[in-house]
Coordinates of C-alpha atoms in Angstrom, one line a residue:
X1 CA -12.9 139.6 -61.4
X2 CA -12.4 141.2 -64.8
X3 CA -11.2 139.4 -67.9
X4 CA -11.8 138.9 -71.6
X5 CA -15.2 137.3 -71.2
X6 CA -16.5 140.2 -69.1
X7 CA -16.0 142.6 -72.1
X8 CA -16.9 140.3 -75.0
X9 CA -19.3 141.4 -77.8
X10 CA -19.2 145.1 -77.1
X11 CA -22.3 147.0 -78.3
X12 CA -22.3 149.9 -80.8
X13 CA -23.3 152.8 -78.5
X14 CA -26.1 155.0 -79.7
X15 CA -26.9 158.2 -77.8
X16 CA -30.2 158.6 -79.6
X17 CA -31.5 155.1 -79.1
X18 CA -34.7 154.3 -77.2
X19 CA -38.0 156.0 -77.0
X20 CA -37.2 158.0 -73.8
X21 CA -34.9 160.9 -73.3
X22 CA -31.8 162.0 -71.3
X23 CA -32.0 164.4 -68.4
X24 CA -30.1 165.3 -65.2
X25 CA -31.2 163.3 -62.2
X26 CA -29.5 163.3 -58.8
X27 CA -26.3 164.7 -60.2
X28 CA -25.9 162.4 -63.2
X29 CA -27.2 162.2 -66.7
X30 CA -29.8 159.5 -67.1
X31 CA -31.9 157.9 -69.8
X32 CA -35.4 158.0 -68.5
X33 CA -38.6 156.5 -69.9
X34 CA -42.1 155.8 -68.6
X35 CA -45.0 157.7 -67.0
X36 CA -44.0 160.7 -64.9
X37 CA -47.1 159.9 -62.9
X38 CA -45.9 156.4 -61.8
X39 CA -45.2 155.9 -58.1
X40 CA -43.0 152.9 -59.0
X41 CA -39.4 153.2 -60.4
X42 CA -36.9 150.8 -61.7
X43 CA -33.2 151.5 -61.9
X44 CA -31.2 149.7 -64.6
X45 CA -27.5 149.7 -63.7
X46 CA -25.4 149.0 -66.8
X47 CA -22.4 146.9 -67.6
X48 CA -19.1 148.6 -68.4
X49 CA -20.4 149.8 -71.7
X50 CA -22.7 152.3 -70.1
X51 CA -26.1 153.8 -70.6
X52 CA -26.0 154.3 -74.4
X53 CA -26.1 150.6 -75.3
X54 CA -29.1 150.1 -77.5
X55 CA -30.1 146.8 -76.0
X56 CA -30.1 148.3 -72.6
X57 CA -32.4 151.1 -73.6
X58 CA -34.6 148.7 -75.5
X59 CA -35.0 146.8 -72.2
X60 CA -35.7 150.0 -70.3
X61 CA -38.5 150.8 -72.8
X62 CA -39.9 147.3 -72.2
X63 CA -39.9 147.7 -68.4
X64 CA -41.6 151.1 -68.8
X65 CA -44.3 149.5 -70.8
X66 CA -45.1 147.4 -67.7
X67 CA -46.0 150.6 -65.8
X68 CA -42.7 151.7 -64.3
X69 CA -40.7 154.9 -64.4
X70 CA -37.3 153.7 -65.6
X71 CA -34.0 155.3 -65.0
X72 CA -30.7 154.3 -66.6
X73 CA -27.9 156.5 -65.1
X74 CA -24.7 157.4 -66.8
X75 CA -22.4 156.3 -64.0
X76 CA -19.3 156.6 -66.2
X77 CA -20.0 160.3 -67.1
X78 CA -19.3 159.8 -70.8
X79 CA -16.4 157.5 -70.2
X80 CA -17.6 153.9 -70.8
X81 CA -15.1 151.1 -71.3
X82 CA -13.5 151.2 -74.8
X83 CA -12.0 147.9 -75.7
X84 CA -10.2 149.4 -78.7
X85 CA -8.1 151.6 -76.3
X86 CA -5.1 149.4 -75.7
X87 CA -3.6 151.9 -73.3
X88 CA -6.5 151.6 -71.0
X89 CA -7.4 147.9 -70.5
X90 CA -10.3 147.0 -68.3
X91 CA -8.1 146.6 -65.2
X92 CA -7.0 150.2 -65.6
X93 CA -10.4 151.6 -66.5
X94 CA -12.1 149.9 -63.5
X95 CA -9.9 151.9 -61.1
X96 CA -11.7 155.0 -62.2
X97 CA -15.1 153.4 -62.1
X98 CA -15.4 151.2 -59.1
X99 CA -18.8 149.8 -58.1
X100 CA -18.4 151.4 -54.7
X101 CA -18.4 154.8 -56.4
X102 CA -21.5 153.8 -58.4
X103 CA -23.3 152.8 -55.2
X104 CA -22.6 156.2 -53.6
X105 CA -23.7 158.0 -56.8
X106 CA -27.0 156.1 -56.7
X107 CA -28.1 157.5 -53.3
X108 CA -28.8 161.1 -54.7
X109 CA -30.7 159.5 -57.6
X110 CA -32.9 157.6 -55.2
X111 CA -33.5 160.8 -53.2
X112 CA -34.4 162.6 -56.4
X113 CA -36.9 159.9 -57.3
X114 CA -38.5 160.0 -53.9
X115 CA -38.8 163.8 -54.3
X116 CA -40.8 163.1 -57.5
X117 CA -43.3 161.1 -55.4
X118 CA -41.8 157.6 -56.1
X119 CA -42.8 155.3 -53.3
X120 CA -41.1 152.0 -54.3
X121 CA -37.9 151.3 -56.2
X122 CA -36.5 148.2 -57.8
X123 CA -33.1 147.8 -59.4
X124 CA -31.5 145.4 -61.9
X125 CA -27.7 145.2 -62.4
X126 CA -25.9 143.8 -65.4
X127 CA -22.3 142.6 -64.9
X128 CA -20.6 145.6 -63.3
X129 CA -23.9 147.0 -62.2
X130 CA -24.8 143.9 -60.2
X131 CA -22.4 144.8 -57.5
X132 CA -24.0 148.3 -57.2
X133 CA -27.5 146.7 -56.9
X134 CA -26.3 144.3 -54.2
X135 CA -25.0 147.2 -52.1
X136 CA -28.3 149.0 -52.6
X137 CA -30.2 145.9 -51.4
X138 CA -27.9 145.4 -48.4
X139 CA -28.7 149.0 -47.2
X140 CA -32.4 148.5 -48.0
X141 CA -32.5 151.4 -50.3
X142 CA -34.5 149.4 -52.8
X143 CA -37.5 147.0 -52.5
X144 CA -36.4 144.4 -55.1
X145 CA -33.1 143.5 -56.8
X146 CA -32.3 141.5 -59.9
X147 CA -28.7 140.5 -60.8
X148 CA -28.0 139.4 -64.4
X149 CA -24.6 137.7 -65.0
X150 CA -23.1 139.5 -62.0
X151 CA -19.4 140.5 -61.7
X152 CA -17.6 141.1 -58.4
X153 CA -20.5 139.7 -56.4
X154 CA -19.5 137.3 -53.7
X155 CA -21.3 134.8 -51.4
X156 CA -20.8 137.3 -48.6
X157 CA -22.7 139.8 -50.6
X158 CA -25.6 137.5 -50.9
X159 CA -25.6 136.3 -47.1
X160 CA -26.4 133.4 -64.4
X161 CA -25.0 131.2 -67.0
X162 CA -23.6 127.7 -67.6
X163 CA -20.4 128.7 -69.2
X164 CA -20.2 132.1 -67.6
X165 CA -16.7 132.4 -66.1
X166 CA -17.6 135.5 -64.1
X167 CA -20.6 134.0 -62.3
X168 CA -20.3 130.2 -62.9
X169 CA -23.0 127.7 -61.9
X170 CA -21.0 126.7 -58.8
X171 CA -21.0 130.2 -57.4
X172 CA -24.7 130.7 -58.3
X173 CA -25.6 127.5 -56.5
X174 CA -23.9 129.0 -53.4
X175 CA -26.0 132.2 -53.9
X176 CA -29.1 130.0 -54.0
X177 CA -28.2 128.1 -50.8
X178 CA -27.6 131.4 -48.9
X179 CA -31.0 132.8 -50.2
X180 CA -32.8 129.6 -49.3
X181 CA -31.5 129.9 -45.7
X182 CA -32.8 133.4 -45.3
X183 CA -36.5 132.8 -44.7
X184 CA -37.1 136.6 -44.4
X185 CA -35.9 137.1 -48.0
X186 CA -37.7 136.0 -51.2
X187 CA -35.3 135.0 -53.9
X188 CA -34.6 132.6 -56.7
X189 CA -31.6 131.7 -58.9
X190 CA -32.0 130.7 -62.5
X191 CA -29.1 129.3 -64.6
X192 CA -29.4 129.5 -68.4
X193 CA -27.5 126.8 -70.3
X194 CA -24.9 127.4 -73.0
X195 CA -24.7 131.2 -72.7
X196 CA -21.7 133.4 -72.0
X197 CA -21.1 136.3 -69.7
X198 CA -23.1 139.4 -70.7
X199 CA -25.7 137.4 -72.6
X200 CA -28.8 139.4 -71.6
X201 CA -27.4 142.6 -73.0
X202 CA -24.7 141.8 -75.6
X203 CA -26.5 139.2 -77.7
X204 CA -26.5 139.4 -81.4
X205 CA -30.0 140.1 -82.8
X206 CA -29.5 137.6 -85.6
X207 CA -28.8 134.8 -83.1
X208 CA -32.3 133.4 -82.4
X209 CA -31.2 131.2 -79.5
X210 CA -29.4 134.0 -77.8
X211 CA -32.3 136.4 -78.3
X212 CA -34.7 133.8 -76.9
X213 CA -32.6 133.3 -73.7
X214 CA -32.2 137.1 -73.2
X215 CA -35.9 137.7 -73.6
X216 CA -36.8 134.9 -71.2
X217 CA -34.4 136.5 -68.6
X218 CA -35.9 140.0 -69.3
X219 CA -39.4 138.6 -68.7
X220 CA -38.3 136.9 -65.5
X221 CA -36.9 140.2 -64.3
X222 CA -40.1 142.2 -65.1
X223 CA -42.2 139.5 -63.4
X224 CA -40.0 139.8 -60.3
X225 CA -40.5 143.6 -60.2
X226 CA -44.3 143.2 -60.8
X227 CA -44.4 140.9 -57.7
X228 CA -42.3 143.1 -55.4
X229 CA -42.4 146.6 -56.7
X230 CA -46.1 147.4 -56.5

């Protein structure tokens, strides 16, 4: 499930953005921010544009302000999707950067966090990253999961947005039904009207309506973590 909408509105990457810093963690470079003394960590798993997206780091800083140690790994090892590269369209790029690989590369990061004294971990995945987070949740490697405009996530994985072609309302309703039937799992699905795929990360700052929707989703995400990662 990859197409034009998946990659619309690419960010201008900025290695120096955010108030945190980059360090090696579990074998990957990662943007980290938040108190080193926190026992609670949040992983933010990026979309195809990777960990240098300014809006992603801005969100990481906001989550850290809520009391978490936040980690944004560089899953693509300096090779985020570049839409201007006509010789390497998304269908070709994704072959080198499957979510299954991202899932495996997260395991050492979780171990590294635990070695730092982290006792609970939540994770949020954006587009590409949502599939990674689903796999982490299925293996109970994290205590809470948030999926924002997910790509590649199926109803079987669960056993977004009104005009989002990658995770349309009909699919999200199916997710909601599956979650509702699992009494042992807390969950909720929220659909935002009139937004497109990628809207919580790749909004234009001058678009007030888009910013408002993104900030509402970010607040929902943080409140979910506050409830379950404590």
